[in-house]
Tab-separated table of C-alpha atoms in Angstrom:
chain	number	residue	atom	x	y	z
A	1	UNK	CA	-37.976	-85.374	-20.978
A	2	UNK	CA	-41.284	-86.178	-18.851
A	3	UNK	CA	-42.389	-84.619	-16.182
A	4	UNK	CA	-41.372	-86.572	-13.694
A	5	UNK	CA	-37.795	-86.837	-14.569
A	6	UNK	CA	-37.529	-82.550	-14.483
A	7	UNK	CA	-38.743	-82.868	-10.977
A	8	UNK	CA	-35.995	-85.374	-9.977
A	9	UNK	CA	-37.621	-88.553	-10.300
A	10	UNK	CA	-39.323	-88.776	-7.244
A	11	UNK	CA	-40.329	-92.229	-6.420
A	12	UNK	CA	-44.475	-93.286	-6.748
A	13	UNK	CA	-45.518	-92.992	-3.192
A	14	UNK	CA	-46.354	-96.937	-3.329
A	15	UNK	CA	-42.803	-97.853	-3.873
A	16	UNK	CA	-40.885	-95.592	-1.536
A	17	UNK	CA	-40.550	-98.322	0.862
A	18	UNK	CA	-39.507	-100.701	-1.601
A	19	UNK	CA	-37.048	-98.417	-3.123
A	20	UNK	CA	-35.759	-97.557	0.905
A	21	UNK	CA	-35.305	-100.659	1.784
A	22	UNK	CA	-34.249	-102.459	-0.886
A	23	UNK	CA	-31.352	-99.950	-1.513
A	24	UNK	CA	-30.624	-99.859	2.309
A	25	UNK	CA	-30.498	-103.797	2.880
A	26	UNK	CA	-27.927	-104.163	0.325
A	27	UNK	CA	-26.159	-101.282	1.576
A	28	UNK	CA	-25.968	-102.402	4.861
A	29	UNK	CA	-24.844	-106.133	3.791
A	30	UNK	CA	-22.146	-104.253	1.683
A	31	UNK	CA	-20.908	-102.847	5.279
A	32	UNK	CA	-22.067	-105.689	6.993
A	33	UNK	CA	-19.366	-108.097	4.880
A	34	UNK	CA	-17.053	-104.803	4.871
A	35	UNK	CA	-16.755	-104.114	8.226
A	36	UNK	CA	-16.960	-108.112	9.922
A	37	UNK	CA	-13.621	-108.220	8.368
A	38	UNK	CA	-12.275	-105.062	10.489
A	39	UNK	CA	-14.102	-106.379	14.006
A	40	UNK	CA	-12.640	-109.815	14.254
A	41	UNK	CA	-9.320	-109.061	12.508
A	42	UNK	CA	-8.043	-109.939	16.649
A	43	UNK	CA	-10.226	-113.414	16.208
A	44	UNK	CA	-8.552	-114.670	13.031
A	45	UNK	CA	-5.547	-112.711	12.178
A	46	UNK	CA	-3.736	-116.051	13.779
A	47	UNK	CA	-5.804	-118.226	11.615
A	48	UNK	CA	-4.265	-116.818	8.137
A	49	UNK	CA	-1.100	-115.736	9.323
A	50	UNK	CA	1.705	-117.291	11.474
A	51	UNK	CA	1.169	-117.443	15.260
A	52	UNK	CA	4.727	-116.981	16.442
A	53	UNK	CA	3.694	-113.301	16.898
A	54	UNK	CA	-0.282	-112.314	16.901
A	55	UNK	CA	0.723	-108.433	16.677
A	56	UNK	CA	2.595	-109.028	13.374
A	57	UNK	CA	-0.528	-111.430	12.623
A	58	UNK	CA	-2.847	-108.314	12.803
A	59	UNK	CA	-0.911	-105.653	11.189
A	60	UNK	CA	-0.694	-108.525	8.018
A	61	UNK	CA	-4.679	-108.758	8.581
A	62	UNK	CA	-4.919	-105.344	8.414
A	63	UNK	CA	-2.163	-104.782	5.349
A	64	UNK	CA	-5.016	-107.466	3.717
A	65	UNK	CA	-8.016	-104.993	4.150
A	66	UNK	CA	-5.881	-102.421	2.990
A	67	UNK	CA	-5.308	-104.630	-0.510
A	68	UNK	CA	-8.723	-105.041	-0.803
A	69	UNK	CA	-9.116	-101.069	-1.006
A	70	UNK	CA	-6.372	-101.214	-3.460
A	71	UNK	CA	-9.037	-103.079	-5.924
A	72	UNK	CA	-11.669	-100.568	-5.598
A	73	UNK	CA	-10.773	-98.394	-8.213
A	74	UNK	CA	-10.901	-100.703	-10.811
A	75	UNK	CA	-14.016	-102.004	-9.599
A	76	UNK	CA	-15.372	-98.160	-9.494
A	77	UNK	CA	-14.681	-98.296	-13.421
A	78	UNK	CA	-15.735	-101.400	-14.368
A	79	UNK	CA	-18.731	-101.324	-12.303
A	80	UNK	CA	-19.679	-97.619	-12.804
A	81	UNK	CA	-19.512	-98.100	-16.267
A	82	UNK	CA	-21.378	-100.742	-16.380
A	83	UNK	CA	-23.927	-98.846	-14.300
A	84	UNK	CA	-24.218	-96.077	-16.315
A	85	UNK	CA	-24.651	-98.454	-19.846
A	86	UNK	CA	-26.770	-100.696	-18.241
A	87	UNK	CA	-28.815	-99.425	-15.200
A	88	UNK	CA	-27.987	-98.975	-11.406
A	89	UNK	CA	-30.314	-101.722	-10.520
A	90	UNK	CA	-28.786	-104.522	-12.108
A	91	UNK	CA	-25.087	-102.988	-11.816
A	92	UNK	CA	-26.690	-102.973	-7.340
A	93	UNK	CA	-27.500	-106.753	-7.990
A	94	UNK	CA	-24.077	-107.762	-9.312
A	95	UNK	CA	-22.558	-105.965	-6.664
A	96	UNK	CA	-24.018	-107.090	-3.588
A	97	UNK	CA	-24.013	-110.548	-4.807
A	98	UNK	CA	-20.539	-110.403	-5.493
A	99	UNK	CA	-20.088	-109.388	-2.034
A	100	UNK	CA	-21.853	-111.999	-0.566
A	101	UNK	CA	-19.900	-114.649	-2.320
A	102	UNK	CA	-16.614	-113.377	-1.231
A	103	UNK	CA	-17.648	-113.344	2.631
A	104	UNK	CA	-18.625	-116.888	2.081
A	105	UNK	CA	-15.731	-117.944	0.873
A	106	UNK	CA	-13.577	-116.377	3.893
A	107	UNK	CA	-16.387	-118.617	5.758
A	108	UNK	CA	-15.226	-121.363	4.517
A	109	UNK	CA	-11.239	-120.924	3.849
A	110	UNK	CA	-8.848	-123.328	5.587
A	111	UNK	CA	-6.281	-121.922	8.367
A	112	UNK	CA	-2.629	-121.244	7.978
A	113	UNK	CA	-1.815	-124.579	9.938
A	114	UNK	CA	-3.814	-126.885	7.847
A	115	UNK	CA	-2.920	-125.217	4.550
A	116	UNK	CA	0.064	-122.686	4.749
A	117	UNK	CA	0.401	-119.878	2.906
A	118	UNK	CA	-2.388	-120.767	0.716
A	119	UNK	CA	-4.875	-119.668	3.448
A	120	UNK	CA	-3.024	-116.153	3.304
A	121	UNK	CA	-3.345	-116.303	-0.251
A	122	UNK	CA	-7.420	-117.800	-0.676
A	123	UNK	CA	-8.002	-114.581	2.142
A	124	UNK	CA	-6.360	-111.938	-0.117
A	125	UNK	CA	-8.179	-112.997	-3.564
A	126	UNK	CA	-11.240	-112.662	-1.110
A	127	UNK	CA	-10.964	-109.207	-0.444
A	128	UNK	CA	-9.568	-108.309	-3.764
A	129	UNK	CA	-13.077	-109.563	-5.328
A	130	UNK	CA	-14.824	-108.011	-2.533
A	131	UNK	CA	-13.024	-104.784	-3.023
A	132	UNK	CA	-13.711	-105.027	-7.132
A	133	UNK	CA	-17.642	-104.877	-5.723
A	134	UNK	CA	-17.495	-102.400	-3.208
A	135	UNK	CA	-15.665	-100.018	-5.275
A	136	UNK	CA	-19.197	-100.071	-7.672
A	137	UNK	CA	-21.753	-100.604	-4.896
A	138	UNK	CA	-21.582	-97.318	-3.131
A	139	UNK	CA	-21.650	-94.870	-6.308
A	140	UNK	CA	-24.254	-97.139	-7.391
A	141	UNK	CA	-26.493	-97.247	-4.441
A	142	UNK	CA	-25.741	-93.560	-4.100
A	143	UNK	CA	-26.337	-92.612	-7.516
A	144	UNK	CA	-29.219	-94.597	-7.789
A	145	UNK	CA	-30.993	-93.314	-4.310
A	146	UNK	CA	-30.272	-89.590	-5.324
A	147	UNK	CA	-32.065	-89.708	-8.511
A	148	UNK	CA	-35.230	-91.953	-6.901
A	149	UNK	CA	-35.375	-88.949	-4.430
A	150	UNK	CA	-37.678	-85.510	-4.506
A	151	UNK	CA	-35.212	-82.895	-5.484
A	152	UNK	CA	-36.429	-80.785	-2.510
A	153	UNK	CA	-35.982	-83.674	0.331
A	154	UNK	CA	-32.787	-85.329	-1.281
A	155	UNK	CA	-30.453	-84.447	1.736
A	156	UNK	CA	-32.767	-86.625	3.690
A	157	UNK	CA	-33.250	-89.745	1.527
A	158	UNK	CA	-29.186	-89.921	0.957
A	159	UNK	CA	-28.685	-90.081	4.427
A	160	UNK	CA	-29.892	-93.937	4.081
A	161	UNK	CA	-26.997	-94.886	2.893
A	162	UNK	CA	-24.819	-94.432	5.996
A	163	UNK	CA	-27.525	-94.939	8.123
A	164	UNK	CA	-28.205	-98.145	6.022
A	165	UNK	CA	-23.650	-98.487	6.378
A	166	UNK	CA	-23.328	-98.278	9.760
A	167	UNK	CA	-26.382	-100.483	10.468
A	168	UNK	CA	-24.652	-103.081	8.816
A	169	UNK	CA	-21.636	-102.590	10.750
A	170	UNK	CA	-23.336	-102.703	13.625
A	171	UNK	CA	-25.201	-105.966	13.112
A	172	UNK	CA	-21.829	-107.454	12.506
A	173	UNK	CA	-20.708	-106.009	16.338
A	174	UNK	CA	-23.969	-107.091	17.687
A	175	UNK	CA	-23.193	-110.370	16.335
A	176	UNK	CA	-19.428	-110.034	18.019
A	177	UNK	CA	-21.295	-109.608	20.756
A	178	UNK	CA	-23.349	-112.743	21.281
A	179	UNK	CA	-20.808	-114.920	20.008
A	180	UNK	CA	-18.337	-113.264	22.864
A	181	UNK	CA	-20.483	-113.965	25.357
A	182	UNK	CA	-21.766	-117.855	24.116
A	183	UNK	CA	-18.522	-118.815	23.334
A	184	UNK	CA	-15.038	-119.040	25.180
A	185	UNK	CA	-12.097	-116.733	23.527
A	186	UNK	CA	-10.664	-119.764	22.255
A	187	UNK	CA	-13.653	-121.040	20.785
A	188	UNK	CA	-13.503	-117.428	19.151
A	189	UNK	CA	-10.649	-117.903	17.486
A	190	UNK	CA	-10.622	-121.783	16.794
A	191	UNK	CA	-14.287	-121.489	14.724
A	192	UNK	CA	-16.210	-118.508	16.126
A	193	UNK	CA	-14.786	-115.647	13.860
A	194	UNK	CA	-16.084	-118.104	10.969
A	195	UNK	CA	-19.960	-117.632	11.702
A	196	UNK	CA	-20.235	-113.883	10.638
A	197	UNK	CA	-18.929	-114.090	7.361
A	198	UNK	CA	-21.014	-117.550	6.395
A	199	UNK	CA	-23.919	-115.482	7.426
A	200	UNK	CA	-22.941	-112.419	5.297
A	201	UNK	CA	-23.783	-115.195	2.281
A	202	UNK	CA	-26.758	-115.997	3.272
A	203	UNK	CA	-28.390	-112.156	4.126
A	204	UNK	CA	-26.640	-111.977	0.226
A	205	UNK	CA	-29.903	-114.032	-0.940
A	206	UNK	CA	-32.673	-111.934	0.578
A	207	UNK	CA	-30.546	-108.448	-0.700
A	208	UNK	CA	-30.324	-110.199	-4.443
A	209	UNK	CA	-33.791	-110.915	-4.285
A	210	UNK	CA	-34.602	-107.547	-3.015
A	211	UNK	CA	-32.902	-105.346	-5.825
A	212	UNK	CA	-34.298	-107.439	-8.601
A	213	UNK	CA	-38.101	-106.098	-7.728
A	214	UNK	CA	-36.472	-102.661	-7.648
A	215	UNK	CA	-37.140	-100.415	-10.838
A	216	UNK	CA	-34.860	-98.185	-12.953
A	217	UNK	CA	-35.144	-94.756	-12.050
A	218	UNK	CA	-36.207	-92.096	-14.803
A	219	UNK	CA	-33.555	-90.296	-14.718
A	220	UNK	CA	-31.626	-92.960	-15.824
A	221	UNK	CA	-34.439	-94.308	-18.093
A	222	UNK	CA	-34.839	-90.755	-19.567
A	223	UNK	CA	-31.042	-90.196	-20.215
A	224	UNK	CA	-30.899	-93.605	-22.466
A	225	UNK	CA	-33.510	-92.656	-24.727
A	226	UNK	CA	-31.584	-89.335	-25.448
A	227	UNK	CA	-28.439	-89.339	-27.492
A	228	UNK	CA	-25.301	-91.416	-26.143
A	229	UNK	CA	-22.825	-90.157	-24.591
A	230	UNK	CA	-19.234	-90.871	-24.979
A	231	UNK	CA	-18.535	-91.582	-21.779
A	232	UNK	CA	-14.587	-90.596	-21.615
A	233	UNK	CA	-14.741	-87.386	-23.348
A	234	UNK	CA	-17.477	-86.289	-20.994
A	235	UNK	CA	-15.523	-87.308	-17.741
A	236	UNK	CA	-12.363	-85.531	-19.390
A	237	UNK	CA	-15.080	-82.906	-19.543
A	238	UNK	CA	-15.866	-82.909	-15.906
A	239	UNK	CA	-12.099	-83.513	-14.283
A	240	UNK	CA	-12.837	-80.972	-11.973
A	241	UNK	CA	-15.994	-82.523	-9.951
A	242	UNK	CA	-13.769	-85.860	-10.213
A	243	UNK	CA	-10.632	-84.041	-8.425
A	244	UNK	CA	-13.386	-82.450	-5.743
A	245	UNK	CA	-14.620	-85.920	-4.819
A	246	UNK	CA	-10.964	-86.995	-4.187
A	247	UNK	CA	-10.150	-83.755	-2.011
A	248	UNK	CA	-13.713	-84.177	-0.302
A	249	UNK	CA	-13.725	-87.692	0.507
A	250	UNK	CA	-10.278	-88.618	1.858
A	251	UNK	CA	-10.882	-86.591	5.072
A	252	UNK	CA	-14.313	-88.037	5.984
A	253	UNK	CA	-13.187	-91.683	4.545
A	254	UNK	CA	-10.296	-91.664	7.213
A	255	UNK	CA	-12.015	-90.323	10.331
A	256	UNK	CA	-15.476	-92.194	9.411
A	257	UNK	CA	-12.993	-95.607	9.386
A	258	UNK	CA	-10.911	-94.426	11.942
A	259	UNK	CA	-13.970	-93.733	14.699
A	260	UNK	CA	-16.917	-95.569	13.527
A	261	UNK	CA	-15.590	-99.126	11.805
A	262	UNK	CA	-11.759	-100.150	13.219
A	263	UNK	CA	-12.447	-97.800	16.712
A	264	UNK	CA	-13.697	-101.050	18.809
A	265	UNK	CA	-10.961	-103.672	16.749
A	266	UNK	CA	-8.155	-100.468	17.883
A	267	UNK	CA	-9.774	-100.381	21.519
A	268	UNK	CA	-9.411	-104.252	22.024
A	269	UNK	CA	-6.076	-104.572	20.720
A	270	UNK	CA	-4.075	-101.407	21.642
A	271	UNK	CA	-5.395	-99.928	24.418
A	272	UNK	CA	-6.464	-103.462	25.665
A	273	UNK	CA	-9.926	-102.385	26.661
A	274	UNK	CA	-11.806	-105.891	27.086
A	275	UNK	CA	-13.731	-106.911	23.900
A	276	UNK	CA	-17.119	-107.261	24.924
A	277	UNK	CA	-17.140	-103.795	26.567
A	278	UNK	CA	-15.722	-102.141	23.283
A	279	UNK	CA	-17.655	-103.455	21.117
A	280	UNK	CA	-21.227	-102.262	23.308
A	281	UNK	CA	-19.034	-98.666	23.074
A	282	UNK	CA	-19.477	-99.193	19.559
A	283	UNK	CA	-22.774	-100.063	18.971
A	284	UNK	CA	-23.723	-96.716	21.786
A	285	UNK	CA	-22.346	-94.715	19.418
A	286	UNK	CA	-23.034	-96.270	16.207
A	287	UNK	CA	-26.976	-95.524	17.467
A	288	UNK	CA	-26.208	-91.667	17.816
A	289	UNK	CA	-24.923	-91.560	14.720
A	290	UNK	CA	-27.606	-93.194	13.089
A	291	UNK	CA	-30.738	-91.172	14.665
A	292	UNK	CA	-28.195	-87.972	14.404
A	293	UNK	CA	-28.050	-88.261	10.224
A	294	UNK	CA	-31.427	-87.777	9.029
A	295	UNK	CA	-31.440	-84.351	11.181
A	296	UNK	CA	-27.950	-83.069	9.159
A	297	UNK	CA	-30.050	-84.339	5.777
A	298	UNK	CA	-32.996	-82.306	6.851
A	299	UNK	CA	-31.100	-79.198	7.660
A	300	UNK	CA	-29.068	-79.207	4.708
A	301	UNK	CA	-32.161	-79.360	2.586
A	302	UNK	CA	-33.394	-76.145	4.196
A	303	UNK	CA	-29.751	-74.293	4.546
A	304	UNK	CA	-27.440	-75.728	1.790
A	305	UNK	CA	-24.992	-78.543	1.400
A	306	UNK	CA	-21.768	-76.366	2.141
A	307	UNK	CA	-22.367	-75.114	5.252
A	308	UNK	CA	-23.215	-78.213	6.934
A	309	UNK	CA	-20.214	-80.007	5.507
A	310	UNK	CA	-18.217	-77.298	6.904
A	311	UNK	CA	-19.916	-78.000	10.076
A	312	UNK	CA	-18.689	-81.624	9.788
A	313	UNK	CA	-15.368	-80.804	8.409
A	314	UNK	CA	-14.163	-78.355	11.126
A	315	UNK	CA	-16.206	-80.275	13.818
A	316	UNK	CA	-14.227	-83.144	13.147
A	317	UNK	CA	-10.986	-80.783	13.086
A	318	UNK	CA	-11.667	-78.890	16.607
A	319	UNK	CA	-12.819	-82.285	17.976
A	320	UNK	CA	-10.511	-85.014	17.308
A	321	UNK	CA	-7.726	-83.963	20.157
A	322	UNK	CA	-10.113	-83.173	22.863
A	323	UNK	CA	-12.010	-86.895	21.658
A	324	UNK	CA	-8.516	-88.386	21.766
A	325	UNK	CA	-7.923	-87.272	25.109
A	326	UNK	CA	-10.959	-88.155	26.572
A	327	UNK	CA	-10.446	-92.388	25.350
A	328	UNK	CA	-8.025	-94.127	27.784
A	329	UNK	CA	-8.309	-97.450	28.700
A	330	UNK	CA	-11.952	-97.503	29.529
A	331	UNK	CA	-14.793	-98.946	27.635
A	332	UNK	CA	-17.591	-95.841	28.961
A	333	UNK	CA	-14.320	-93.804	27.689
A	334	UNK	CA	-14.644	-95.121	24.266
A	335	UNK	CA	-18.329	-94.571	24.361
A	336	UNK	CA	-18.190	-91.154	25.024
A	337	UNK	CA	-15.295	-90.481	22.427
A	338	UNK	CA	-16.750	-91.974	19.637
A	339	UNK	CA	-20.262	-90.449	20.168
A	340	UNK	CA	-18.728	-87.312	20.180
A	341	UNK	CA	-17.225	-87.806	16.744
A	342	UNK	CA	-20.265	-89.393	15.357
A	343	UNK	CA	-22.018	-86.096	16.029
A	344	UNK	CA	-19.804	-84.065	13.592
A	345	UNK	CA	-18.937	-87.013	11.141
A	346	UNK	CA	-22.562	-87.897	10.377
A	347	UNK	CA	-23.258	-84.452	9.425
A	348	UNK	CA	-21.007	-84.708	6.445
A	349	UNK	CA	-21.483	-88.293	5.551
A	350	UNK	CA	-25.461	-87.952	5.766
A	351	UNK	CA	-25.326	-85.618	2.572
A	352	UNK	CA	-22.081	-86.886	0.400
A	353	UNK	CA	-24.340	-89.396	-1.719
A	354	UNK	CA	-26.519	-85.914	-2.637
A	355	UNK	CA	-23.365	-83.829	-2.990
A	356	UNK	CA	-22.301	-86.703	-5.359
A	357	UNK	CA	-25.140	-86.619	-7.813
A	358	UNK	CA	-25.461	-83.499	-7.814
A	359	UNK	CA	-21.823	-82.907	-9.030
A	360	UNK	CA	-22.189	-85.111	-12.273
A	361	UNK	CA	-24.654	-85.096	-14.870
A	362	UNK	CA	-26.821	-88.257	-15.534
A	363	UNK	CA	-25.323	-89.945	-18.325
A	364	UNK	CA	-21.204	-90.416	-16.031
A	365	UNK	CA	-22.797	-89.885	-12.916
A	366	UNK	CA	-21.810	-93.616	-11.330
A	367	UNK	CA	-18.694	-93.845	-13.634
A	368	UNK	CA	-17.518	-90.138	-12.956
A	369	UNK	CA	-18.203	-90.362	-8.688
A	370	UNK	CA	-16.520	-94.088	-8.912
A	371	UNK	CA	-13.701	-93.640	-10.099
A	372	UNK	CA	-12.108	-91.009	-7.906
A	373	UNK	CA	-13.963	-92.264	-4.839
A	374	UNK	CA	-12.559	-95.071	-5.164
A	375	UNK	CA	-9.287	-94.098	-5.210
A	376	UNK	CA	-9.907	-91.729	-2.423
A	377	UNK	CA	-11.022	-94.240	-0.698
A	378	UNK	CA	-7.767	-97.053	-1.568
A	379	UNK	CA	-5.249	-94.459	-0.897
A	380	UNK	CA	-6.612	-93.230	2.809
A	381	UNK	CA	-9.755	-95.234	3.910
A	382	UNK	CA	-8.121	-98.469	3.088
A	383	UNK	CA	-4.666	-98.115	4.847
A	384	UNK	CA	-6.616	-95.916	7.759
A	385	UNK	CA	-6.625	-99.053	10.140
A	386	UNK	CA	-3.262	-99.904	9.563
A	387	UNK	CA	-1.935	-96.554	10.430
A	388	UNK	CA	-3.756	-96.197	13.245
A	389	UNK	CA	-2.537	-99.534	14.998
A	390	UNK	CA	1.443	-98.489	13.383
A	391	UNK	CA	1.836	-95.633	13.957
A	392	UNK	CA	0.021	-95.392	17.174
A	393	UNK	CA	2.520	-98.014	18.578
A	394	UNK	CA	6.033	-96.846	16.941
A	395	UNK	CA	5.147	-92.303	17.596
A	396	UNK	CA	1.925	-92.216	19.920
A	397	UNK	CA	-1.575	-92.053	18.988
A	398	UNK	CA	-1.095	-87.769	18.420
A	399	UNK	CA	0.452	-88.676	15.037
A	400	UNK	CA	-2.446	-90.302	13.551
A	401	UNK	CA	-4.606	-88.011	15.335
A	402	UNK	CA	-2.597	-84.847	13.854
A	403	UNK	CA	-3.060	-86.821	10.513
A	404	UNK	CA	-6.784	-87.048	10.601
A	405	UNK	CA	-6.745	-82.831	11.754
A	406	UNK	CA	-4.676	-82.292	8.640
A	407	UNK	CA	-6.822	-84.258	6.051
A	408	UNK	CA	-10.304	-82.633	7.442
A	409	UNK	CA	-8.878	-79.154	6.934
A	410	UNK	CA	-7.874	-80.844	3.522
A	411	UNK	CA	-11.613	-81.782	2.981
A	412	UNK	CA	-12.574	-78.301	4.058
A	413	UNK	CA	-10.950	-76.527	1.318
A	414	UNK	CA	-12.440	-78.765	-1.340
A	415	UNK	CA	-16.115	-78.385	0.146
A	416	UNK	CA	-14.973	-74.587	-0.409
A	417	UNK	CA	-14.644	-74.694	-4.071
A	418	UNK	CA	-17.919	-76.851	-4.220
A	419	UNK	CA	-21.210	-74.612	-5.902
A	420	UNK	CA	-24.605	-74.982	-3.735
A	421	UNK	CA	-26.425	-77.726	-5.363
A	422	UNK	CA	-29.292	-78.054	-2.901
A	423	UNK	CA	-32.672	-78.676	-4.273
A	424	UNK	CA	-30.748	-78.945	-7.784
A	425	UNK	CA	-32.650	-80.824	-10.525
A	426	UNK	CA	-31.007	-84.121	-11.914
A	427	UNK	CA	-30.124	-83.571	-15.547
C-alpha cells in the first residue's frame, strides 16, 4: 500500500476545495430534493390527493414520504455495491442525478383533478426512485469524504455532510419563503409548490458536473489493486458493526427528522403557527446547527467519538420534554425549541459519517454502512413525520415525544458497545 493511503488518504492540498465542495453540493441537493418534499407537503398534499378533507390529504402525503424510505434499503444494496465494485465517485454521480430526475418529474406531474389517481400514483413511483438513490448517496458521500480526509482531522471534514444536509434543506425553506411572500396562498397551492422541485433538476446539472471532476480516493484505489473480496462473506463477517449502525442511527434519524426537516411543515399544520413565521424559525435554527457542527467534529478529534455521541444522545434525551414544553403556538417559540435541539443533535450527526468508516473495512465499507442504514432509516426516519402529525393529534404530542426519549436512550446503548476509532487509519 503507498504511503498516502496508510495515512488515510488525505486529499492534495490543491483539491481540498474541489473534493469539499463537490461532495457537499451534491449532498445538499440530495436534502435539498429530500426535504422540499417534507416543507410543502401543506402546499400540494390537495394536489395528489382528494380535497374533500386536506388533513387526510397530508397524512396520505406524508404515508408517500414514508414509501419512499421504504425503497432505501434496496437502493443501499444496489448502490453500495455498486460503490464498492466500481468507485464512490461514479456510484455519487448516479445518485445525485437520479435524484434530480425524480424532483423533476414531481415538477412536472399532473394534479388529482386533471388526472385521478394516476397523479397519486406518478408521485409515489417518484419517491420510490428517489428513495432507491438516497438510500446509496449518503453511505457514498460519507464513505467517500471519510477516506479523502486526514485521519487526524476526520471528525471535522465528516461534519460536511450535515452541514452540506441541512444547507440543502434550508435553501428549500428559504425558497418557501420567497415564494410565500410573492405569491398569494392560493397561488401556493394552484402552481407555487411546483417551482422548488423543477429547480431541484436543474441544481442536478451543476452537482453531475461537479462529481465527474472529482477523483477516486486511494483508499479505494489501493483496495482494488489488492485481492477481491467476496463481498457477502465479509459483511456476514462484520454483522456486528451492521447491527450497531441500526441501533445507532434510528435514534438520531428520528429526532434529526423530527426537529430539523418536518419541525416547520408540523408547526404550520398542527399547531397552526403561520407559515412564513415557521419556516424563518427554521432556517434560525437550521444556522446554529450548522456553525455548531464543525465545533462537535473538532472536539471529537481531540477527545474521542464516544463521548461526544453520548453527549448528543443523552442531550437529546434530557432535552426533548423541556424543548417540547417550551413550543406552543408561537413562531419565536419554535425558534427557540428547535435551536435548543440542534445544539445536542448536531453533536452526534457531525461525526456519524467518521463513526461509519471507521466501523467497516475498505473493501464493504459503502455496501456494509448501506444496507443497515438504510433500513434504520425506512423503519424510523421515514415514518417519523407521520407519527408525529398521528399520533400527536389522536394521544398528545408527549407520546411521540416519550418515543423519541426512548429511541435516544436506545442509541445510547449502541454508541456503548462502539470501540474508540478516533484518529483510526482506513484499511
Amino acid at each position: 500500500m503507498t504511503e498516502t493511503a496508510q495515512r488515510g488518504t488525505r486529499a492534495p492540498a490543491t483539491s481540498r476545495t474541489t473534493t469539499l465542495v463537490g461532495t457537499g453540493l451534491g449532498h445538499a441537493l440530495e436534502w435539498y430534493d429530500w426535504g422540499i418534499y417534507a416543507i410543502f407537503v401543506p402546499f400540494f398534499a390537495t394536489q395528489f390527493f382528494d380535497r374533500g378533507n386536506q388533513f387526510s390529504a397530508v397524512l396520505s402525503s406524508l404515508a408517500v414520504f414514508a414509501v419512499g424510505f421504504v425503497a432505501r434499503p434496496l437502493g443501499g444494496l444496489l448502490f453500495g455495491w455498486f460503490a464498492d465494485r466500481a468507485g464512490r465517485r461514479t456510484a455519487m454521480t448516479v445518485t445525485v442525478a437520479t435524484i434530480a430526475g425524480a424532483s423533476f418529474v414531481i415538477g412536472i406531474a399532473p394534479t388529482y383533478a386533471a388526472v385521478g389517481a394516476w397523479a397519486s400514483l406518478i408521485l409515489l413511483l417518484a419517491r420510490v426512485v428517489q428513495g432507491l438513490a438516497c438510500g446509496g448517496e449518503l453511505p457514498s458521500a460519507q464513505t467517500y469524504l471519510s477516506e479523502m480526509a486526514p485521519a487526524a482531522q476526520r471528525g471535522r471534514w465528516s461534519s460536511l455532510i450535515y452541514i452540506a444536509s441541512v444547507f440543502g434543506n434550508t435553501v428549500g425553506v428559504v425558497l418557501g419563503l420567497v415564494l410565500t411572500v410573492v405569491l398569494t396562498p392560493e397561488q401556493m397551492q394552484s402552481f407555487g409548490w411546483r417551482i422548488p422541485f423543477l429547480l431541484g433538476g436543474v441544481f442536478g446539472l451543476v452537482a453531475v458536473y461537479m462529481r465527474r471532476n472529482l477523483t477516486e480516493s486511494e483508499t479505494f484505489t489501493a483496495s482494488r489493486r489488492r485481492e477481491k473480496v467476496r463481498l457477502w462473506p465479509a459483511i456476514v463477517e462484520h454483522r456486528r458493526q451492521a447491527l450497531q449502525v441500526i441501533g445507532l442511527s434510528i435514534g438520531f434519524t428520528v429526532v434529526y427528522y423530527s426537529w430539523v426537516i418536518a419541525a416547520p411543515a408540523y408547526a404550520i399544520s398542527s399547531l397552526h403557527i403561520g407559515s412564513t413565521a415557521a419556516l424563518w424559525a427554521g432556517v434560525g435554527s437550521a444556522v446554529i446547527l450548522m456553525v455548531t457542527m464543525p465545533f462537535w467534529g473538532m472536539l471529537s478529534d481531540r477527545i474521542g467519538r464516544k463521548p461526544v455521541l453520548l453527549i448528543s444522545t443523552l442531550g437529546c434525551a434530557a432535552l426533548l420534554f423541556p424543548v417540547q414544553f417550551i413550543v406552543r403556538a408561537s413562531a419565536w417559540q419554535l425558534f427557540l425549541g428547535m435551536s435548543l435541539a440542534a445544539v445536542f443533535i448536531s453533536a452526534g450527526v457531525s461525526i456519524l459519517p467518521a463513526v461509519y468508516a471507521e466501523m467497516f473495512p475498505t473493501a464493504i465499507r459503502a455496501l456494509g454502512l448501506a444496507v443497515p442504514y438504510s433500513i434504520a432509516v425506512a423503519a424510523f426516519g421515514g415514518t417519523a413525520p407521520y407519527l408525529q402529525a398521528w399520533v400527536g393529534a389522536e394521544f398528545g404530542r408527549s407520546a411521540f415525544t416519550g418515543y423519541l426519549v426512548l429511541l435516544m436512550l436506545v442509541s445510547s446503548a449502541a454508541i456503548a458497545t462502539l470501540p474508540e476509532t478516533r484518529a483510526k487509519e482506513l484499511s
